[in-house]
mmCIF file of N, CA and C in Angstrom:
data_model
loop_
_atom_site.group_PDB
_atom_site.id
_atom_site.type_symbol
_atom_site.label_atom_id
_atom_site.label_comp_id
_atom_site.label_asym_id
_atom_site.label_seq_id
_atom_site.Cartn_x
_atom_site.Cartn_y
_atom_site.Cartn_z
ATOM 1 N N UNK D 9 20.049 26.504 -11.962
ATOM 2 C CA UNK D 9 19.990 25.592 -10.838
ATOM 3 C C UNK D 9 21.237 24.703 -10.898
ATOM 4 N N UNK D 10 21.914 24.601 -9.788
ATOM 5 C CA UNK D 10 23.098 23.753 -9.766
ATOM 6 C C UNK D 10 22.732 22.318 -9.368
ATOM 7 N N UNK D 11 23.702 21.446 -9.450
ATOM 8 C CA UNK D 11 23.465 20.022 -9.204
ATOM 9 C C UNK D 11 22.981 19.764 -7.776
ATOM 10 N N UNK D 12 23.542 20.458 -6.799
ATOM 11 C CA UNK D 12 23.174 20.269 -5.399
ATOM 12 C C UNK D 12 21.700 20.634 -5.177
ATOM 13 N N UNK D 13 21.240 21.753 -5.695
ATOM 14 C CA UNK D 13 19.837 22.170 -5.557
ATOM 15 C C UNK D 13 18.906 21.180 -6.255
ATOM 16 N N UNK D 14 19.338 20.706 -7.415
ATOM 17 C CA UNK D 14 18.535 19.729 -8.153
ATOM 18 C C UNK D 14 18.350 18.455 -7.331
ATOM 19 N N UNK D 15 19.413 17.974 -6.697
ATOM 20 C CA UNK D 15 19.347 16.747 -5.902
ATOM 21 C C UNK D 15 18.440 16.942 -4.679
ATOM 22 N N UNK D 16 18.501 18.085 -4.038
ATOM 23 C CA UNK D 16 17.636 18.370 -2.885
ATOM 24 C C UNK D 16 16.177 18.339 -3.310
ATOM 25 N N UNK D 17 15.867 19.017 -4.399
ATOM 26 C CA UNK D 17 14.500 19.087 -4.897
ATOM 27 C C UNK D 17 14.001 17.711 -5.331
ATOM 28 N N UNK D 18 14.857 16.939 -5.971
ATOM 29 C CA UNK D 18 14.486 15.594 -6.418
ATOM 30 C C UNK D 18 14.191 14.687 -5.232
ATOM 31 N N UNK D 19 15.007 14.764 -4.190
ATOM 32 C CA UNK D 19 14.805 13.936 -3.002
ATOM 33 C C UNK D 19 13.501 14.267 -2.290
ATOM 34 N N UNK D 20 13.194 15.539 -2.172
ATOM 35 C CA UNK D 20 11.948 15.950 -1.524
ATOM 36 C C UNK D 20 10.749 15.508 -2.350
ATOM 37 N N UNK D 21 10.826 15.625 -3.652
ATOM 38 C CA UNK D 21 9.719 15.216 -4.520
ATOM 39 C C UNK D 21 9.500 13.718 -4.456
ATOM 40 N N UNK D 22 10.583 12.952 -4.421
ATOM 41 C CA UNK D 22 10.464 11.495 -4.353
ATOM 42 C C UNK D 22 9.812 11.073 -3.039
ATOM 43 N N UNK D 23 10.112 11.776 -1.957
ATOM 44 C CA UNK D 23 9.507 11.470 -0.662
ATOM 45 C C UNK D 23 8.005 11.693 -0.663
ATOM 46 N N UNK D 24 7.531 12.687 -1.368
ATOM 47 C CA UNK D 24 6.094 12.961 -1.437
ATOM 48 C C UNK D 24 5.341 11.855 -2.158
ATOM 49 N N UNK D 25 5.978 11.236 -3.124
ATOM 50 C CA UNK D 25 5.347 10.160 -3.874
ATOM 51 C C UNK D 25 5.078 8.957 -2.978
ATOM 52 N N UNK D 26 5.855 8.787 -1.929
ATOM 53 C CA UNK D 26 5.718 7.638 -1.043
ATOM 54 C C UNK D 26 4.572 7.755 -0.044
ATOM 55 N N UNK D 27 3.973 8.928 0.094
ATOM 56 C CA UNK D 27 2.859 9.103 1.023
ATOM 57 C C UNK D 27 1.618 8.462 0.422
ATOM 58 N N UNK D 28 1.033 7.472 1.089
ATOM 59 C CA UNK D 28 -0.165 6.816 0.546
ATOM 60 C C UNK D 28 -1.354 7.769 0.524
ATOM 61 N N UNK D 29 -2.140 7.656 -0.504
ATOM 62 C CA UNK D 29 -3.312 8.515 -0.661
ATOM 63 C C UNK D 29 -4.329 8.221 0.432
ATOM 64 N N UNK D 30 -4.402 6.991 0.921
ATOM 65 C CA UNK D 30 -5.382 6.630 1.932
ATOM 66 C C UNK D 30 -5.155 7.361 3.247
ATOM 67 N N UNK D 31 -3.952 7.848 3.500
ATOM 68 C CA UNK D 31 -3.675 8.563 4.738
ATOM 69 C C UNK D 31 -4.062 10.027 4.671
ATOM 70 N N UNK D 32 -4.362 10.521 3.499
ATOM 71 C CA UNK D 32 -4.766 11.908 3.367
ATOM 72 C C UNK D 32 -6.188 12.073 3.876
ATOM 73 N N UNK D 33 -6.483 13.233 4.417
ATOM 74 C CA UNK D 33 -7.826 13.489 4.941
ATOM 75 C C UNK D 33 -8.807 13.617 3.781
ATOM 76 N N UNK D 34 -9.592 12.582 3.576
ATOM 77 C CA UNK D 34 -10.574 12.565 2.505
ATOM 78 C C UNK D 34 -11.948 12.372 3.147
ATOM 79 N N UNK D 35 -12.866 13.263 2.850
ATOM 80 C CA UNK D 35 -14.213 13.143 3.418
ATOM 81 C C UNK D 35 -14.925 11.955 2.791
ATOM 82 N N UNK D 36 -15.440 11.078 3.644
ATOM 83 C CA UNK D 36 -16.157 9.915 3.161
ATOM 84 C C UNK D 36 -17.520 9.886 3.819
ATOM 85 N N UNK D 37 -18.499 9.409 3.091
ATOM 86 C CA UNK D 37 -19.845 9.286 3.643
ATOM 87 C C UNK D 37 -19.823 8.211 4.717
ATOM 88 N N UNK D 38 -20.503 8.452 5.834
ATOM 89 C CA UNK D 38 -20.526 7.441 6.892
ATOM 90 C C UNK D 38 -21.262 6.181 6.442
ATOM 91 N N UNK D 39 -20.846 5.051 6.979
ATOM 92 C CA UNK D 39 -21.485 3.779 6.671
ATOM 93 C C UNK D 39 -22.607 3.565 7.672
ATOM 94 N N UNK D 40 -23.798 3.279 7.163
ATOM 95 C CA UNK D 40 -24.947 3.031 8.028
ATOM 96 C C UNK D 40 -25.118 1.526 8.245
ATOM 97 N N UNK D 41 -25.468 1.160 9.464
ATOM 98 C CA UNK D 41 -25.696 -0.243 9.783
ATOM 99 C C UNK D 41 -26.998 -0.690 9.125
ATOM 100 N N UNK D 42 -26.945 -1.802 8.416
ATOM 101 C CA UNK D 42 -28.143 -2.375 7.795
ATOM 102 C C UNK D 42 -28.790 -3.345 8.782
ATOM 103 N N UNK D 43 -30.107 -3.416 8.764
ATOM 104 C CA UNK D 43 -30.810 -4.314 9.684
ATOM 105 C C UNK D 43 -30.501 -5.782 9.393
ATOM 106 N N UNK D 44 -30.034 -6.100 8.181
ATOM 107 C CA UNK D 44 -29.697 -7.484 7.864
ATOM 108 C C UNK D 44 -28.217 -7.807 8.103
ATOM 109 N N UNK D 45 -27.464 -6.849 8.665
ATOM 110 C CA UNK D 45 -26.077 -7.086 9.051
ATOM 111 C C UNK D 45 -26.074 -8.161 10.143
ATOM 112 N N UNK D 46 -25.172 -9.151 10.065
ATOM 113 C CA UNK D 46 -25.170 -10.247 11.045
ATOM 114 C C UNK D 46 -25.099 -9.780 12.506
ATOM 115 N N UNK D 47 -24.250 -8.781 12.786
ATOM 116 C CA UNK D 47 -24.153 -8.281 14.156
ATOM 117 C C UNK D 47 -25.438 -7.559 14.560
ATOM 118 N N UNK D 48 -26.020 -6.803 13.629
ATOM 119 C CA UNK D 48 -27.268 -6.102 13.913
ATOM 120 C C UNK D 48 -28.386 -7.106 14.210
ATOM 121 N N UNK D 49 -28.437 -8.170 13.436
ATOM 122 C CA UNK D 49 -29.445 -9.212 13.678
ATOM 123 C C UNK D 49 -29.267 -9.835 15.060
ATOM 124 N N UNK D 50 -28.017 -10.123 15.414
ATOM 125 C CA UNK D 50 -27.735 -10.743 16.707
ATOM 126 C C UNK D 50 -28.153 -9.843 17.868
ATOM 127 N N UNK D 51 -28.067 -8.545 17.666
ATOM 128 C CA UNK D 51 -28.432 -7.593 18.715
ATOM 129 C C UNK D 51 -29.892 -7.152 18.624
ATOM 130 N N UNK D 52 -30.634 -7.653 17.644
ATOM 131 C CA UNK D 52 -32.041 -7.283 17.484
ATOM 132 C C UNK D 52 -32.227 -5.835 17.064
ATOM 133 N N UNK D 53 -31.263 -5.292 16.313
ATOM 134 C CA UNK D 53 -31.319 -3.884 15.889
ATOM 135 C C UNK D 53 -32.469 -3.637 14.929
ATOM 136 N N UNK D 54 -33.229 -2.587 15.206
ATOM 137 C CA UNK D 54 -34.295 -2.116 14.316
ATOM 138 C C UNK D 54 -34.116 -0.612 14.133
ATOM 139 N N UNK D 55 -34.559 -0.087 12.996
ATOM 140 C CA UNK D 55 -34.386 1.340 12.726
ATOM 141 C C UNK D 55 -35.468 2.207 13.356
ATOM 142 N N UNK D 56 -36.516 1.588 13.892
ATOM 143 C CA UNK D 56 -37.570 2.347 14.584
ATOM 144 C C UNK D 56 -37.829 1.658 15.917
ATOM 145 N N UNK D 57 -37.520 2.355 17.000
ATOM 146 C CA UNK D 57 -37.680 1.795 18.341
ATOM 147 C C UNK D 57 -39.149 1.505 18.632
ATOM 148 N N UNK D 58 -39.434 0.377 19.302
ATOM 149 C CA UNK D 58 -40.810 0.078 19.682
ATOM 150 C C UNK D 58 -41.311 1.001 20.803
ATOM 151 N N UNK D 59 -40.385 1.629 21.540
ATOM 152 C CA UNK D 59 -40.753 2.559 22.607
ATOM 153 C C UNK D 59 -40.132 3.921 22.321
ATOM 154 N N UNK D 60 -40.936 4.962 22.415
ATOM 155 C CA UNK D 60 -40.468 6.311 22.085
ATOM 156 C C UNK D 60 -39.341 6.779 23.011
ATOM 157 N N UNK D 61 -39.340 6.342 24.257
ATOM 158 C CA UNK D 61 -38.341 6.818 25.214
ATOM 159 C C UNK D 61 -37.039 6.022 25.194
ATOM 160 N N UNK D 62 -36.996 4.948 24.464
ATOM 161 C CA UNK D 62 -35.792 4.115 24.376
ATOM 162 C C UNK D 62 -35.347 4.040 22.923
ATOM 163 N N UNK D 63 -34.306 4.807 22.568
ATOM 164 C CA UNK D 63 -33.804 4.770 21.197
ATOM 165 C C UNK D 63 -32.296 4.951 21.186
ATOM 166 N N UNK D 64 -31.707 4.751 20.044
ATOM 167 C CA UNK D 64 -30.252 4.820 19.923
ATOM 168 C C UNK D 64 -29.696 6.194 20.323
ATOM 169 N N UNK D 65 -30.417 7.252 20.058
ATOM 170 C CA UNK D 65 -29.926 8.593 20.359
ATOM 171 C C UNK D 65 -29.809 8.846 21.861
ATOM 172 N N UNK D 66 -30.564 8.113 22.686
ATOM 173 C CA UNK D 66 -30.445 8.324 24.125
ATOM 174 C C UNK D 66 -29.853 7.104 24.843
ATOM 175 N N UNK D 67 -29.140 6.279 24.103
ATOM 176 C CA UNK D 67 -28.489 5.081 24.646
ATOM 177 C C UNK D 67 -27.082 5.430 25.145
ATOM 178 N N UNK D 68 -26.618 4.707 26.147
ATOM 179 C CA UNK D 68 -25.278 4.922 26.687
ATOM 180 C C UNK D 68 -24.191 4.597 25.661
ATOM 181 N N UNK D 69 -24.492 3.779 24.650
ATOM 182 C CA UNK D 69 -23.513 3.393 23.637
ATOM 183 C C UNK D 69 -23.387 4.420 22.511
ATOM 184 N N UNK D 70 -24.314 5.374 22.429
ATOM 185 C CA UNK D 70 -24.318 6.360 21.346
ATOM 186 C C UNK D 70 -23.194 7.370 21.523
ATOM 187 N N UNK D 71 -22.692 7.872 20.393
ATOM 188 C CA UNK D 71 -21.632 8.883 20.425
ATOM 189 C C UNK D 71 -21.801 9.828 19.237
ATOM 190 N N UNK D 72 -21.172 10.975 19.335
ATOM 191 C CA UNK D 72 -21.258 11.955 18.259
ATOM 192 C C UNK D 72 -22.421 12.903 18.467
ATOM 193 N N UNK D 73 -22.937 13.437 17.387
ATOM 194 C CA UNK D 73 -24.071 14.373 17.427
ATOM 195 C C UNK D 73 -25.351 13.586 17.672
ATOM 196 N N UNK D 74 -25.833 13.568 18.897
ATOM 197 C CA UNK D 74 -26.994 12.764 19.265
ATOM 198 C C UNK D 74 -28.308 13.327 18.740
ATOM 199 N N UNK D 75 -28.287 14.545 18.213
ATOM 200 C CA UNK D 75 -29.493 15.139 17.639
ATOM 201 C C UNK D 75 -29.621 14.809 16.145
ATOM 202 N N UNK D 76 -28.595 14.199 15.571
ATOM 203 C CA UNK D 76 -28.604 13.871 14.144
ATOM 204 C C UNK D 76 -29.487 12.652 13.868
ATOM 205 N N UNK D 77 -29.852 12.484 12.595
ATOM 206 C CA UNK D 77 -30.675 11.331 12.209
ATOM 207 C C UNK D 77 -29.915 10.020 12.403
ATOM 208 N N UNK D 78 -28.614 10.012 12.096
ATOM 209 C CA UNK D 78 -27.757 8.840 12.265
ATOM 210 C C UNK D 78 -26.683 9.196 13.275
ATOM 211 N N UNK D 79 -26.431 8.313 14.250
ATOM 212 C CA UNK D 79 -25.457 8.563 15.306
ATOM 213 C C UNK D 79 -24.429 7.428 15.355
ATOM 214 N N UNK D 80 -23.282 7.729 15.904
ATOM 215 C CA UNK D 80 -22.265 6.703 16.083
ATOM 216 C C UNK D 80 -22.660 5.763 17.207
ATOM 217 N N UNK D 81 -22.114 4.565 17.198
ATOM 218 C CA UNK D 81 -22.430 3.572 18.225
ATOM 219 C C UNK D 81 -21.177 2.786 18.564
ATOM 220 N N UNK D 82 -20.906 2.623 19.860
ATOM 221 C CA UNK D 82 -19.736 1.863 20.300
ATOM 222 C C UNK D 82 -19.810 0.394 19.894
ATOM 223 N N UNK D 83 -20.993 -0.135 19.653
ATOM 224 C CA UNK D 83 -21.167 -1.531 19.287
ATOM 225 C C UNK D 83 -20.850 -1.790 17.815
ATOM 226 N N UNK D 84 -20.897 -0.747 17.005
ATOM 227 C CA UNK D 84 -20.638 -0.847 15.566
ATOM 228 C C UNK D 84 -19.533 0.150 15.192
ATOM 229 N N UNK D 85 -18.281 -0.137 15.521
ATOM 230 C CA UNK D 85 -17.196 0.806 15.224
ATOM 231 C C UNK D 85 -17.117 1.151 13.739
ATOM 232 N N UNK D 86 -16.996 2.433 13.461
ATOM 233 C CA UNK D 86 -16.880 2.892 12.078
ATOM 234 C C UNK D 86 -18.198 2.966 11.338
ATOM 235 N N UNK D 87 -19.298 2.691 12.024
ATOM 236 C CA UNK D 87 -20.613 2.736 11.384
ATOM 237 C C UNK D 87 -21.552 3.589 12.226
ATOM 238 N N UNK D 88 -22.671 3.955 11.637
ATOM 239 C CA UNK D 88 -23.684 4.737 12.335
ATOM 240 C C UNK D 88 -25.002 3.974 12.367
ATOM 241 N N UNK D 89 -25.773 4.211 13.419
ATOM 242 C CA UNK D 89 -27.101 3.619 13.560
ATOM 243 C C UNK D 89 -28.138 4.727 13.503
ATOM 244 N N UNK D 90 -29.342 4.385 13.177
ATOM 245 C CA UNK D 90 -30.421 5.365 13.103
ATOM 246 C C UNK D 90 -30.715 5.858 14.523
ATOM 247 N N UNK D 91 -30.792 7.164 14.710
ATOM 248 C CA UNK D 91 -31.050 7.738 16.028
ATOM 249 C C UNK D 91 -32.354 7.258 16.624
ATOM 250 N N UNK D 92 -33.329 6.980 15.780
ATOM 251 C CA UNK D 92 -34.638 6.502 16.236
ATOM 252 C C UNK D 92 -34.651 4.993 16.434
ATOM 253 N N UNK D 93 -33.522 4.329 16.167
ATOM 254 C CA UNK D 93 -33.441 2.874 16.262
ATOM 255 C C UNK D 93 -33.348 2.359 17.681
ATOM 256 N N UNK D 94 -33.156 1.041 17.791
ATOM 257 C CA UNK D 94 -33.078 0.385 19.097
ATOM 258 C C UNK D 94 -32.437 -0.983 18.923
ATOM 259 N N UNK D 95 -31.786 -1.496 19.974
ATOM 260 C CA UNK D 95 -31.300 -2.878 19.995
ATOM 261 C C UNK D 95 -31.367 -3.410 21.425
ATOM 262 N N UNK D 96 -31.081 -4.683 21.572
ATOM 263 C CA UNK D 96 -31.182 -5.356 22.877
ATOM 264 C C UNK D 96 -30.206 -4.815 23.919
ATOM 265 N N UNK D 97 -29.154 -4.153 23.490
ATOM 266 C CA UNK D 97 -28.138 -3.645 24.408
ATOM 267 C C UNK D 97 -28.494 -2.256 24.934
ATOM 268 N N UNK D 98 -29.595 -1.702 24.499
ATOM 269 C CA UNK D 98 -29.957 -0.344 24.910
ATOM 270 C C UNK D 98 -29.927 -0.198 26.420
ATOM 271 N N UNK D 99 -29.309 0.883 26.870
ATOM 272 C CA UNK D 99 -29.333 1.262 28.283
ATOM 273 C C UNK D 99 -29.327 2.784 28.343
ATOM 274 N N UNK D 100 -29.986 3.371 29.331
ATOM 275 C CA UNK D 100 -30.086 4.834 29.382
ATOM 276 C C UNK D 100 -28.717 5.508 29.568
ATOM 277 N N UNK D 101 -28.592 6.663 28.973
ATOM 278 C CA UNK D 101 -27.361 7.465 29.154
ATOM 279 C C UNK D 101 -27.285 7.922 30.596
ATOM 280 N N UNK D 102 -26.086 7.925 31.177
ATOM 281 C CA UNK D 102 -25.954 8.431 32.541
ATOM 282 C C UNK D 102 -26.252 9.926 32.570
ATOM 283 N N UNK D 103 -26.840 10.355 33.642
ATOM 284 C CA UNK D 103 -27.222 11.762 33.767
ATOM 285 C C UNK D 103 -26.127 12.583 34.368
#
């Protein structure tokens, strides 16, 4: 290996070291909203809806796989709510 090839390889290797590990695609378990979370309390969030026809899985704010036990919610970015849950902001999904 000559000096020029060594320098090219060294420069490319040094650049890889600068990539933060947090930017790599790492599977992480979703964060579930706790009923004692301050925002959840303010919205009256419960994990079991008082009415069978009104729950997080059929709310306009729900996103993701709506048939799953835990679903995404626009009100709690980066967190999931129980599909069977409910809060004061519940509104029916548009048809």
